[in-house]
mmCIF file of C-alpha atoms and ligand atoms in Angstrom:
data_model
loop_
_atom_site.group_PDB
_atom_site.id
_atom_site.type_symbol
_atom_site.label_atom_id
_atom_site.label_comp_id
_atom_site.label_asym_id
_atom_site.label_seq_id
_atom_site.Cartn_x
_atom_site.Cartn_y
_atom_site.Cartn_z
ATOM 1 C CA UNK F 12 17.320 10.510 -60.882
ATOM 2 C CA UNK F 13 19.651 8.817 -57.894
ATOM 3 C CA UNK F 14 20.539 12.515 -56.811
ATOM 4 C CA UNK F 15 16.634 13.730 -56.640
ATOM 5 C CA UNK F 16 16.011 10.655 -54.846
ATOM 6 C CA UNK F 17 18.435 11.388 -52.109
ATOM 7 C CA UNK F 18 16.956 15.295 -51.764
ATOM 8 C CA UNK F 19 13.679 13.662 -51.267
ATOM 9 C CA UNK F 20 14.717 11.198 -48.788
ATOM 10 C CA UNK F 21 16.634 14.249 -46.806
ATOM 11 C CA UNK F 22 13.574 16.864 -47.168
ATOM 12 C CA UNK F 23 11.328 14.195 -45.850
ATOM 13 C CA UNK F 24 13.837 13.288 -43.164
ATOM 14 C CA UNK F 25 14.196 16.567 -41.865
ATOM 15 C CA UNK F 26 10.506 17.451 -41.975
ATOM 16 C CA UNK F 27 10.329 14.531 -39.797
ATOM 17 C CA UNK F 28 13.387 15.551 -37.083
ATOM 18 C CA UNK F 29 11.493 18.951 -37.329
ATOM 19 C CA UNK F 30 7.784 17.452 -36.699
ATOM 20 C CA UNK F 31 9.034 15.719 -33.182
ATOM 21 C CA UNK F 32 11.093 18.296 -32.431
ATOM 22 C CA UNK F 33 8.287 20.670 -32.043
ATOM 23 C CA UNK F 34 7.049 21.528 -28.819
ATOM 24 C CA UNK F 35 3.198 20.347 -28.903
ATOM 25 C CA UNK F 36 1.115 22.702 -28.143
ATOM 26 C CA UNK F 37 -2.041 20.766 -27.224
ATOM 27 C CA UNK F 38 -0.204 19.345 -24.380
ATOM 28 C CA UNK F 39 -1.832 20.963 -21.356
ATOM 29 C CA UNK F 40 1.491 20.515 -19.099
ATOM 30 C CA UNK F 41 3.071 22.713 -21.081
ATOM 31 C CA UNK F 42 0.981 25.729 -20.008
ATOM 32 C CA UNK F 43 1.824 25.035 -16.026
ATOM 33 C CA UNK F 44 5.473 24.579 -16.828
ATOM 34 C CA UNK F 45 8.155 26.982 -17.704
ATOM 35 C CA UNK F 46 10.761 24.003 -18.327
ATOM 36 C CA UNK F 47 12.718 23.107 -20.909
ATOM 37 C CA UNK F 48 11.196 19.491 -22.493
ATOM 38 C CA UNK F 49 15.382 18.577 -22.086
ATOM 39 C CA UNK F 50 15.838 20.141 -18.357
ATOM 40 C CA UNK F 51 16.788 17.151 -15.457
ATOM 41 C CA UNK F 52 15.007 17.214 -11.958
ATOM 42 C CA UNK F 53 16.394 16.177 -8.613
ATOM 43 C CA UNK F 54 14.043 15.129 -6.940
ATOM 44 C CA UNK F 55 13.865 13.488 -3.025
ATOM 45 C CA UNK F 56 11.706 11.061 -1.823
ATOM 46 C CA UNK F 57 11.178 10.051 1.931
ATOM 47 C CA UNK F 58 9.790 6.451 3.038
ATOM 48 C CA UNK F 59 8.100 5.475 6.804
ATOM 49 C CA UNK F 60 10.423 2.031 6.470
ATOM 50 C CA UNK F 61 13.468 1.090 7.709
ATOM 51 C CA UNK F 62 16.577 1.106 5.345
ATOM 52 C CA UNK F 63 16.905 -1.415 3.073
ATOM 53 C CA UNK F 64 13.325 -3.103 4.576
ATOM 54 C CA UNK F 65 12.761 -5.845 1.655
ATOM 55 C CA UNK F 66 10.020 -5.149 -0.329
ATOM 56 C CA UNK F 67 9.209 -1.654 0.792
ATOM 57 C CA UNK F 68 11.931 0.288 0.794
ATOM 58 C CA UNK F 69 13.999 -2.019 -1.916
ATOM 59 C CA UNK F 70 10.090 -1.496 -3.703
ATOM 60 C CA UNK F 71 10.767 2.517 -2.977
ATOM 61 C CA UNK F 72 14.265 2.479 -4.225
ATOM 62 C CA UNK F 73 13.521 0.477 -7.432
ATOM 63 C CA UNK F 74 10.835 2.843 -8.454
ATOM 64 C CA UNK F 75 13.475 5.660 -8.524
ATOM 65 C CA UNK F 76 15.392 3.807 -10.573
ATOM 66 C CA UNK F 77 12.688 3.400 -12.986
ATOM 67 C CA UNK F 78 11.553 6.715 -13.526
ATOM 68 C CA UNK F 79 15.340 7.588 -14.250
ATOM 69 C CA UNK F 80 15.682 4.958 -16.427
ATOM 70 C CA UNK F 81 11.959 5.977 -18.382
ATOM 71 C CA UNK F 82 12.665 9.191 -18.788
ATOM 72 C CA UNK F 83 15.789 9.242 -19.883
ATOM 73 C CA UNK F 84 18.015 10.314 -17.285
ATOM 74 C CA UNK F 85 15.585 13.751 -16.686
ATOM 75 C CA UNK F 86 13.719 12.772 -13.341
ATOM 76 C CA UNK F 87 16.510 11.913 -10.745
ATOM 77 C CA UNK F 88 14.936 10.749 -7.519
ATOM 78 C CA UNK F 89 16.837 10.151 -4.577
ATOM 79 C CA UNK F 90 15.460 8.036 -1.672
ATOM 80 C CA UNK F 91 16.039 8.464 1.878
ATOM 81 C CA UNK F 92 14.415 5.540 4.265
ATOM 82 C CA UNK F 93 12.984 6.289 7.606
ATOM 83 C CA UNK F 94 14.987 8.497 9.842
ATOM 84 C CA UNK F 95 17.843 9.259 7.158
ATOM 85 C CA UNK F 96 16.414 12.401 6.231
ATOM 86 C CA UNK F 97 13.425 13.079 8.307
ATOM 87 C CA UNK F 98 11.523 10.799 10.695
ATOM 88 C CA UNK F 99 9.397 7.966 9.531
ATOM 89 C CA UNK F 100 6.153 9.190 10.462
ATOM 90 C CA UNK F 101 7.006 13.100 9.256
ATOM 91 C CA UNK F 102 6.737 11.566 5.537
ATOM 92 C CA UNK F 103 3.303 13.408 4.794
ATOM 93 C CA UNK F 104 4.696 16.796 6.218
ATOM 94 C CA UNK F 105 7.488 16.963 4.725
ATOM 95 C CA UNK F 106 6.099 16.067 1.183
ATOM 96 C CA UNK F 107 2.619 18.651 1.994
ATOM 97 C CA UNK F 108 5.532 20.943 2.620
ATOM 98 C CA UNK F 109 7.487 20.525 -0.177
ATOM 99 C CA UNK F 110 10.853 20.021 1.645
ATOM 100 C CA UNK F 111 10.875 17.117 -0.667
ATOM 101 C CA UNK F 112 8.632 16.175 -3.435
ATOM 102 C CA UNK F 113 7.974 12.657 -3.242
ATOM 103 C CA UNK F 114 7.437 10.103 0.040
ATOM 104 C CA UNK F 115 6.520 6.321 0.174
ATOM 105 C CA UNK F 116 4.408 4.579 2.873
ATOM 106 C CA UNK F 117 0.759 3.776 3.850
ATOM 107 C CA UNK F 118 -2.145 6.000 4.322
ATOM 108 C CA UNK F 119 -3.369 4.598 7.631
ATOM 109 C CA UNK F 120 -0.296 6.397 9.339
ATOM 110 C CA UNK F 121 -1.984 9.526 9.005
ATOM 111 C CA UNK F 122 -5.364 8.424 10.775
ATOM 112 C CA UNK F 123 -4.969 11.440 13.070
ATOM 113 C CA UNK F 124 -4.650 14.152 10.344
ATOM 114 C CA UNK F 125 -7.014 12.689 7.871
ATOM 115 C CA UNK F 126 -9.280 9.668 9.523
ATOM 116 C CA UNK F 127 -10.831 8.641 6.090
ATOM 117 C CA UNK F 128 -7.384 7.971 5.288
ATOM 118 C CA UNK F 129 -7.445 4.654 6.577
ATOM 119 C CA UNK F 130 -9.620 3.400 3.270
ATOM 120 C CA UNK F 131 -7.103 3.747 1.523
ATOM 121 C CA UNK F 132 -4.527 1.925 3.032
ATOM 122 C CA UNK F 133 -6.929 -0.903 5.061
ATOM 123 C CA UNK F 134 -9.575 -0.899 7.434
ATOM 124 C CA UNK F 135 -10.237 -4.389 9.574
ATOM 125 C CA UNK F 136 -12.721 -6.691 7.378
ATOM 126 C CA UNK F 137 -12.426 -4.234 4.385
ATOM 127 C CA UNK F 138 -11.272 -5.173 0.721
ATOM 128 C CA UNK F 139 -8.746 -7.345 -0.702
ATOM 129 C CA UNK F 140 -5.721 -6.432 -2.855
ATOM 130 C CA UNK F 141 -7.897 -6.903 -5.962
ATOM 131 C CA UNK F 142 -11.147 -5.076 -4.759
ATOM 132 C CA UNK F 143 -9.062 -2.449 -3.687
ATOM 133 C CA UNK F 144 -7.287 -1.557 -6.958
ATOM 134 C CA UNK F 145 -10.564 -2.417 -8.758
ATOM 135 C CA UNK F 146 -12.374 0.091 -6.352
ATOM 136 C CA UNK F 147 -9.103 2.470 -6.743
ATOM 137 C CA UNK F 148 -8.205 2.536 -10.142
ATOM 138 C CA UNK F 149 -11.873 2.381 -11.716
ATOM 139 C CA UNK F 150 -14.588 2.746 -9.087
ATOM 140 C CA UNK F 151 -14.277 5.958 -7.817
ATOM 141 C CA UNK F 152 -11.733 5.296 -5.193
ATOM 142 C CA UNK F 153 -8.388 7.240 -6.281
ATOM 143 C CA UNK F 154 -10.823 10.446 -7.270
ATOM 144 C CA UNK F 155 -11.863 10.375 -3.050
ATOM 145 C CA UNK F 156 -8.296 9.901 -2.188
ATOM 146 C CA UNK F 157 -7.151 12.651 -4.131
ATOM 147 C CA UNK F 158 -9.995 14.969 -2.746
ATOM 148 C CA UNK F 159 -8.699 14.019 0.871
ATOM 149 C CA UNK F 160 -5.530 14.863 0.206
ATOM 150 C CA UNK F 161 -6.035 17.946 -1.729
ATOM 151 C CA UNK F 162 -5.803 20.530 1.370
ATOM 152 C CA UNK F 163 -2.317 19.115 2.135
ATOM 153 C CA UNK F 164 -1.179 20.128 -1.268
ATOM 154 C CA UNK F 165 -0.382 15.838 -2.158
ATOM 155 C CA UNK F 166 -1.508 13.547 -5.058
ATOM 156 C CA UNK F 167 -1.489 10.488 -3.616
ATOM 157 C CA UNK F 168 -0.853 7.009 -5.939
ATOM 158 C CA UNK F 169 -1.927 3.268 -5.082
ATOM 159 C CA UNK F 170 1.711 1.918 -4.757
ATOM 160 C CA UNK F 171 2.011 -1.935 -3.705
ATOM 161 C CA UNK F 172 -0.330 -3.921 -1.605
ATOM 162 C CA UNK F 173 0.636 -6.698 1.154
ATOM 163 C CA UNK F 174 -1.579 -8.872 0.052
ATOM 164 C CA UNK F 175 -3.998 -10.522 3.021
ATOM 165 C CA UNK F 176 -2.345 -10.312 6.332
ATOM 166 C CA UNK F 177 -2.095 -13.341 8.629
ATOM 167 C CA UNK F 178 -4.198 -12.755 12.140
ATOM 168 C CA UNK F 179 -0.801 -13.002 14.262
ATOM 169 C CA UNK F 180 1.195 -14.630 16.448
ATOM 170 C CA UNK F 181 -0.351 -16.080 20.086
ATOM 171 C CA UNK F 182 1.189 -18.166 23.070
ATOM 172 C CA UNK F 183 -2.325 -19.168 23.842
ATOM 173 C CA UNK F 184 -4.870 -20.553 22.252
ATOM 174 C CA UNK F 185 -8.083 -18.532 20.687
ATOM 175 C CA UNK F 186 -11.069 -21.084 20.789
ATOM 176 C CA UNK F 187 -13.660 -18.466 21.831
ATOM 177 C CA UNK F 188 -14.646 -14.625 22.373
ATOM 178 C CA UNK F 189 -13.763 -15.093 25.900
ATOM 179 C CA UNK F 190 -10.075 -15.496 25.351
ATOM 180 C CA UNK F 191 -9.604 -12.340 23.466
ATOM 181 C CA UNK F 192 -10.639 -10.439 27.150
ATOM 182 C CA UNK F 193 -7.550 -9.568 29.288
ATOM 183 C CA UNK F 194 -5.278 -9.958 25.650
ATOM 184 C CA UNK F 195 -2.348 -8.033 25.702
ATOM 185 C CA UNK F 196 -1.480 -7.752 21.520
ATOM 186 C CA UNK F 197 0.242 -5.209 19.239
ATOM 187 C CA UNK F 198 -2.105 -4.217 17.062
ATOM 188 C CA UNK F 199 -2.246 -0.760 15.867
ATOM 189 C CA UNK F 200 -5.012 1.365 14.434
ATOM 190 C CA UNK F 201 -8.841 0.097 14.145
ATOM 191 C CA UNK F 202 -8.276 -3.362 14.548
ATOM 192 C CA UNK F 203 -6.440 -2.215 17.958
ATOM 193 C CA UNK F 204 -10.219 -0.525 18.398
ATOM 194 C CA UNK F 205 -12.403 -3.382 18.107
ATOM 195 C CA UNK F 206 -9.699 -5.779 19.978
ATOM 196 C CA UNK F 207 -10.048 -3.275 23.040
ATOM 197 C CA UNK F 208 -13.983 -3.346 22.338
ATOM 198 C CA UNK F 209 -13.903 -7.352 22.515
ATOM 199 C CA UNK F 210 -12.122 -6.685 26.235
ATOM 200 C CA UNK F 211 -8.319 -6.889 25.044
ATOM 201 C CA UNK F 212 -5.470 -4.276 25.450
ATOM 202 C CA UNK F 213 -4.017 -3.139 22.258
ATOM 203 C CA UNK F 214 -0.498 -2.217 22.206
ATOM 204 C CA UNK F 215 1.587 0.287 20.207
ATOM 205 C CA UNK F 216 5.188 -1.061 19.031
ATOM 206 C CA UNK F 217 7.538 -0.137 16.980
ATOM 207 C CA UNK F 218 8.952 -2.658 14.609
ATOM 208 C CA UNK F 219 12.160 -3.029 16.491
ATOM 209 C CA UNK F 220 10.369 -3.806 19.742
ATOM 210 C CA UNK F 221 7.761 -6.174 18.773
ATOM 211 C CA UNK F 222 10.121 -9.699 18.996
ATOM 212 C CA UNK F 223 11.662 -8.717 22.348
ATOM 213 C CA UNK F 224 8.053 -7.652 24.269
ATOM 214 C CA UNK F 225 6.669 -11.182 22.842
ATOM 215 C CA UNK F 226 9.586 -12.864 24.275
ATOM 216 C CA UNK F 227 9.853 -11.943 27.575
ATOM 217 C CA UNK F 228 5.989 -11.810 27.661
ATOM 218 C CA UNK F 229 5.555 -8.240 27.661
ATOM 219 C CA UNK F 230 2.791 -8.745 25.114
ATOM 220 C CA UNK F 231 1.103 -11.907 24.497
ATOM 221 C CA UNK F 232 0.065 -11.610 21.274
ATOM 222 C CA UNK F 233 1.442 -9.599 18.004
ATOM 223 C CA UNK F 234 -0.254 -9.528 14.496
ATOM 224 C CA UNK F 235 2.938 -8.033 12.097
ATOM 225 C CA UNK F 236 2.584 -8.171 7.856
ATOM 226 C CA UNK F 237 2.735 -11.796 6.446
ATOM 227 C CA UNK F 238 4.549 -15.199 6.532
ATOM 228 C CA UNK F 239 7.392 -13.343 4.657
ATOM 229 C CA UNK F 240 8.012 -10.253 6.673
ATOM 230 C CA UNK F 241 7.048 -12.578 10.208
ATOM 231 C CA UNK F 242 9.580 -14.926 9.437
ATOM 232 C CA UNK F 243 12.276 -12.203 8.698
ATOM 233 C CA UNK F 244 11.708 -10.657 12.626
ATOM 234 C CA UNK F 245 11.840 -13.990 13.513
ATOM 235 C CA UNK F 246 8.433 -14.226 15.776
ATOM 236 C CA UNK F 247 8.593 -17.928 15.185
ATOM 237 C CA UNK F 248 10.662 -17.835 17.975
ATOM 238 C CA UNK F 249 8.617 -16.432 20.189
ATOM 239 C CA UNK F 250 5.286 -18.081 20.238
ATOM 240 C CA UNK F 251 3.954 -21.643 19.363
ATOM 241 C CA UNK F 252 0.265 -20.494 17.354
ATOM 242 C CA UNK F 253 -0.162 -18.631 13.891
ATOM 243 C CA UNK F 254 -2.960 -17.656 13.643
ATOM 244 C CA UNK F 255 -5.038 -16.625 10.475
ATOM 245 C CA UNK F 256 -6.773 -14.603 8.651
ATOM 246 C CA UNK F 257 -5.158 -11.403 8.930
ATOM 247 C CA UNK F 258 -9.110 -10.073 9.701
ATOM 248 C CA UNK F 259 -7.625 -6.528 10.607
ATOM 249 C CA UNK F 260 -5.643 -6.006 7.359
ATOM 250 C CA UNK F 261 -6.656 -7.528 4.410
ATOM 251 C CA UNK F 262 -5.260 -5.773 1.548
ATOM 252 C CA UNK F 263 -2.946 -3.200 2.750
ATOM 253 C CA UNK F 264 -2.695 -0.321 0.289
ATOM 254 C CA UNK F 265 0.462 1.673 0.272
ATOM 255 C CA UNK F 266 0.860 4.568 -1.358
ATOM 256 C CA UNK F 267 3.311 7.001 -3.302
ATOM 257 C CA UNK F 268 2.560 10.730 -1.949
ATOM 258 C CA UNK F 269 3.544 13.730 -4.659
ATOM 259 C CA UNK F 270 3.327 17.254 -3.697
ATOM 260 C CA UNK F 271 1.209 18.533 -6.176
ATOM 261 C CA UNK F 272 3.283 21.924 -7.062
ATOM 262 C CA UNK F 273 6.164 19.819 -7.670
ATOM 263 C CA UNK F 274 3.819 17.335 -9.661
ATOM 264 C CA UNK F 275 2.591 20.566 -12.086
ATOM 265 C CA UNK F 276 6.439 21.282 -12.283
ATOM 266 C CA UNK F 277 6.928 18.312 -14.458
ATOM 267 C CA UNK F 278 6.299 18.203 -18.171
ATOM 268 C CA UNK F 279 3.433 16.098 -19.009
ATOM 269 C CA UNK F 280 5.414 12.822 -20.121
ATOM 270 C CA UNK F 281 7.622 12.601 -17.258
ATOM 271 C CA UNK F 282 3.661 13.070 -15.089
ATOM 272 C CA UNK F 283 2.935 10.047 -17.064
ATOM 273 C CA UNK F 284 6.201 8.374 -16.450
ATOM 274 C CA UNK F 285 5.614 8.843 -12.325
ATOM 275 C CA UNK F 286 2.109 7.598 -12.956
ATOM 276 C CA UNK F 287 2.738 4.644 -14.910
ATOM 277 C CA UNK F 288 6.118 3.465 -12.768
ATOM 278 C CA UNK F 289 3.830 4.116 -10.192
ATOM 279 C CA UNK F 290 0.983 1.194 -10.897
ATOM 280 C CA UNK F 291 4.104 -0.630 -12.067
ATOM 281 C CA UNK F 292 5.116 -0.737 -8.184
ATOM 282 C CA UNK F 293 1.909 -1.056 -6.997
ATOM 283 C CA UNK F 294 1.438 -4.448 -9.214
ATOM 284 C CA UNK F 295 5.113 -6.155 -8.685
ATOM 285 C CA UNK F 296 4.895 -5.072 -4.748
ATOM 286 C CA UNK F 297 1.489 -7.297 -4.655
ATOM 287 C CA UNK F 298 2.803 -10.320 -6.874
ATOM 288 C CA UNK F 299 6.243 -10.642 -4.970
ATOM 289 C CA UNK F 300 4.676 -10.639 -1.545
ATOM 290 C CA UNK F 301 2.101 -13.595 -2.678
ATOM 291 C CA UNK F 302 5.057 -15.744 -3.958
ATOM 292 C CA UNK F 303 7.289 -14.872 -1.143
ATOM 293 C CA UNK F 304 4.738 -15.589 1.599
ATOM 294 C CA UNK F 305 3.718 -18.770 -0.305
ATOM 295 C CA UNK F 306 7.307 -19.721 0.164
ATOM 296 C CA UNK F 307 8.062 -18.808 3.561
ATOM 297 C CA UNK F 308 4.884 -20.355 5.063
ATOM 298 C CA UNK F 309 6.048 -23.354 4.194
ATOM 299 C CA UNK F 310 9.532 -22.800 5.707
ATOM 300 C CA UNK F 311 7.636 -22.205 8.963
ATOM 301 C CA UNK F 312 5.470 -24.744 9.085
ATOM 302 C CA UNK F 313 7.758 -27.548 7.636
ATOM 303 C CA UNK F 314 11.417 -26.284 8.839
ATOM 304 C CA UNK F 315 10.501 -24.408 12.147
ATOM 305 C CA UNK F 316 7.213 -26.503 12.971
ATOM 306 C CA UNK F 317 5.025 -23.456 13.567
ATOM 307 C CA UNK F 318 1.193 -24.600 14.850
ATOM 308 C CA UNK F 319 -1.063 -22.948 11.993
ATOM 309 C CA UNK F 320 -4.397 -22.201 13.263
ATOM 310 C CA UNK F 321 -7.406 -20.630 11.689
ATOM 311 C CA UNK F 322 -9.840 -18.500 14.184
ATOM 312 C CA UNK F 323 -12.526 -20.103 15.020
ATOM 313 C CA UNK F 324 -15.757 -18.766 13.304
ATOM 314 C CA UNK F 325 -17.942 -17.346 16.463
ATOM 315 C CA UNK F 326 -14.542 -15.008 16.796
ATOM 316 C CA UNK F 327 -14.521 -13.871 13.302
ATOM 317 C CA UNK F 328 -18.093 -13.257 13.347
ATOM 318 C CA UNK F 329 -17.921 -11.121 16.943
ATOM 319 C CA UNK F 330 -14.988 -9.138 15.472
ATOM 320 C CA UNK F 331 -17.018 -8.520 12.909
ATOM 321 C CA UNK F 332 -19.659 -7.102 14.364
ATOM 322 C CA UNK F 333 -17.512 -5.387 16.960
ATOM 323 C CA UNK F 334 -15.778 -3.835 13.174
ATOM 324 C CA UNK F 335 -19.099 -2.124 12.316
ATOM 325 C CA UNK F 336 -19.481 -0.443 15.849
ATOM 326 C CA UNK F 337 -16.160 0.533 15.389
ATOM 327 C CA UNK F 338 -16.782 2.168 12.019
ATOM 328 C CA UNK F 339 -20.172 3.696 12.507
ATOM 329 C CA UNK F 340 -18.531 5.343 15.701
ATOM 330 C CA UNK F 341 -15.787 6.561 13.793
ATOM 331 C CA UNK F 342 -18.301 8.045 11.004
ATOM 332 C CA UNK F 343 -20.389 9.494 13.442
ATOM 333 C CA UNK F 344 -17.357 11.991 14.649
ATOM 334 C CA UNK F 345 -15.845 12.818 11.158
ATOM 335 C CA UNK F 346 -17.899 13.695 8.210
ATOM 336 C CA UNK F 347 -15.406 12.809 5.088
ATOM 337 C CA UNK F 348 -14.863 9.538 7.002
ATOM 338 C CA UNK F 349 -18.656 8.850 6.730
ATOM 339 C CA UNK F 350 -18.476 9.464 3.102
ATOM 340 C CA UNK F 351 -15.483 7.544 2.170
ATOM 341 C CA UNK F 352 -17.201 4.668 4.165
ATOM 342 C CA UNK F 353 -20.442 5.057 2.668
ATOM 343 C CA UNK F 354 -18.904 5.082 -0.578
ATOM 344 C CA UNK F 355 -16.312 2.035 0.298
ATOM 345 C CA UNK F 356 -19.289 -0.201 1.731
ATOM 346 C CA UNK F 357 -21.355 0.333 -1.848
ATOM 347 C CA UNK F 358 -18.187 -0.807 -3.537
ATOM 348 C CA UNK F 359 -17.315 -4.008 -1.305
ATOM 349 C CA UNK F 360 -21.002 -5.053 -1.495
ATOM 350 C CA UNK F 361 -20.750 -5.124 -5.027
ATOM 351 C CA UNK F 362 -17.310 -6.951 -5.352
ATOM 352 C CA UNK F 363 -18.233 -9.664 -2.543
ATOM 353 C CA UNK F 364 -21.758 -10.327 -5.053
ATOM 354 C CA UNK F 365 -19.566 -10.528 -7.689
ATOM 355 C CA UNK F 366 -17.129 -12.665 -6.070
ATOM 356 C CA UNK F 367 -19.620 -15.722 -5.029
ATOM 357 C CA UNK F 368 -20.245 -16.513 -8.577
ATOM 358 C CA UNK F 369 -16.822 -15.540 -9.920
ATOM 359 C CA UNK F 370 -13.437 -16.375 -7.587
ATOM 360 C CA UNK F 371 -15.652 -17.903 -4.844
ATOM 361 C CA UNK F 372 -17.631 -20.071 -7.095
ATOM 362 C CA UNK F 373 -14.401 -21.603 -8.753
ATOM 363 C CA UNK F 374 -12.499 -22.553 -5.612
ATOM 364 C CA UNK F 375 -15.710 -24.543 -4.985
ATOM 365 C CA UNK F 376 -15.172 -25.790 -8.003
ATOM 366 C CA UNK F 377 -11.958 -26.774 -7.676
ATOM 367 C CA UNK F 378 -12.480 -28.556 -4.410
ATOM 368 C CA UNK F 379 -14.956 -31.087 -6.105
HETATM 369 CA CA1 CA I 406 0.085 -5.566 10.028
#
C-alpha cells in the first residue's frame, strides 16, 4: 500500500515538473522570439542625468537592479549616466538606433524631434503627477505616446514623476506682470516661451552653470526641480525669494525609452518584468520626491531662512493666458501636437471637474 502510495506521489510529481516545464504555446512572445526561456541578456541603458544624480540616476540604476533581481538573473542591464557612454541629450538616438536598448530621461528633451513630446513629460499649467498617470496609464495617454514614438523604433514607459515644481528662485520681487518684462531667468522649453511672450529673456543652462550665472548676476532668476534637488545645487545661496508654484512644470513625467526590436527580443515574462519594474519606478520616484521636498523645504525655510513667496494671482492668471497662445501657436505648426493637445485638454478638463468635488473639496474641508 506504502509503496503504491509513493509511485503515485512521484507520477503526479513529475507530471507536474513536466506541466511547467513545457514551453506554452499560447504565449504570443514566443512566436517573435527564437530564445531559449533560460538564455541571459545584457542589456545597456543610457540616462540624460549626471552620475550618481539622487533620485534619477540612483532611480535609473535601481531599476536595473530590479529587473535582474525579477527575473532571475536573465535580464542584465547595465547603466551608463550622462556622458559615460554617449552624451546626455543623444539618449533617444542611441536607443531608436539600437546601439543600446534601453535609456532613462524625460520626453520634453526631444521637443525638436517630436514636439507633442512635451505631453508627456510636462507642458506649463498642464496635469499633475496623479492626472498624468491617470491620463497615462488608463485614459488614452500611453497608447498616443507609443504612436509618437513608433517611427523611431521606441516604446516609451511612464517612469517617475517630480511631483509639482516650485516657480524658482528670484533676487527681486514679482508683485505684478510688469516685473516679469526685462527678466533674465533659466527656464527652458515652453514655459521659456510664454516668459519671453510676457517680455522676459529666457535662458538656456546647463545644470552645472545655473548656481554660478545666479551668483554673479548673470541671470536673475532660475526655476530648477523642487525644494529637494534646489537645495542640493545650493541656490539658497544665491537669491533671497522662492517663489511658488512651479506653474511651468507641474508634474514632470519621465520616462523609460525601449527600442522596440530589442523589446520583441525578450520572452514575454521578462516584457512583463520591464513593464511592471517599470510603474514600480515610476510610483517610488513620485513618493520619494514628495517626502524629500517636504523635508528639505523646511530645512530652507527654518535653517537657511529662505523668503517663501507665492505669485501673486494677476501673474498666474497672465501666464496663463500667455500658456494658451503659446500652445495654440505651437498646434497650429505641428499636426500630432494639435492632437495630443486636443486629446490632453479633454482629459485635464475632466480631472480638474472631478477634482473640485473630490481632492479640492476635502482640503476645504479640512481647513474648516
Ligand atoms: Ca524644472
Amino acid at each position: 500500500m506504502k509503496k503504491y502510495l509513493i509511485i503515485i506521489v512521484l507520477c503526479t510529481l513529475t507530471f507536474i515538473i513536466g506541466y511547467k516545464l513545457k514551453p506554452n504555446n499560447n504565449n504570443p512572445a514566443s512566436e517573435t522570439t527564437t530564445s531559449s526561456p533560460t538564455k541571459t541578456f545584457h542589456w545597456k541603458m543610457v540616462t540624460t542625468w549626471p552620475p550618481n544624480f539622487p533620485i534619477f540616476q540612483t532611480g535609473a540604476e535601481q531599476l536595473a537592479k530590479d529587473i535582474e533581481t525579477m527575473s532571475g538573473g536573465r535580464l542584465k542591464i547595465k547603466v551608463y549616466a550622462g556622458g559615460e557612454l554617449v552624451p546626455a541629450l543623444e539618449t533617444f538616438d542611441a536607443v531608436s538606433q539600437n546601439a543600446v536598448q534601453m535609456g532613462h530621461g524625460a520626453a520634453y528633451y526631444w521637443a525638436g524631434k517630436v514636439p507633442a513630446a512635451q505631453f508627456m513629460s510636462a507642458v506649463p499649467y498642464g496635469m499633475t503627477a496623479k492626472a498624468m498617470n491617470s491620463w497615462l496609464y488608463n485614459g488614452g495617454g500611453l497608447e498616443l505616446w507609443r504612436e509618437l514614438y513608433k517611427p523611431f523604433n521606441l516604446i516609451p514607459f511612464p517612469a517617475g514623476n517630480s511631483g509639482v515644481q516650485m516657480g524658482g528662485w528670484f533676487n527681486k520681487k514679482i508683485e505684478s506682470v510688469a516685473d516679469l518684462k526685462g527678466l533674465k531667468m533659466r527656464i527652458p522649453g515652453l514655459g521659456g516661451k510664454v516668459l519671453s511672450k510676457a517680455g522676459g529673456t529666457p535662458i538656456l543652462l546647463a545644470g552645472g552653470e545655473v548656481y554660478t550665472a545666479l551668483e554673479r548676476g548673470n541671470i536673475d532668476a532660475t526655476e530648477w526641480a523642487g525644494p529637494f534637488h534646489d537645495k542640493r545645487l545650493g541656490l539658497y545661496r544665491a537669491a533671497k525669494y522662492y517663489y511658488y508654484p512651479g506653474w511651468h512644470e507641474p508634474g514632470t513625467t519621465l520616462e523609460l525609452i525601449v527600442n522596440s526590436k530589442a523589446f520583441a527580443q525578450l520572452p514575454k515574462d521578462l516584457q512583463k518584468i520591464v513593464e511592471i519594474a517599470t510603474q514600480s519606478l515610476n510610483q517610488r520616484i513620485y513618493t520619494t520626491f514628495e517626502a524629500l521636498n517636504i523635508k528639505a523645504l523646511k530645512e530652507l525655510t527654518e535653517k537657511h531662512h529662505v523668503e517663501l513667496l507665492e505669485f501673486p494671482p494677476e501673474v498666474l492668471k497672465e501666464l496663463r493666458h500667455l500658456t494658451t497662445e503659446v500652445l495654440n501657436e505651437e498646434a497650429a505648426k505641428d499636426a500630432s501636437f494639435k492632437k495630443v493637445y486636443e486629446a490632453y485638454k479633454k482629459f485635464q478638463a475632466d480631472n480638474a471637474q472631478w477634482n473640485v468635488i473630490s481632492e479640492d473639496a476635502y482640503s476645504r474641508a479640512l481647513e474648516q
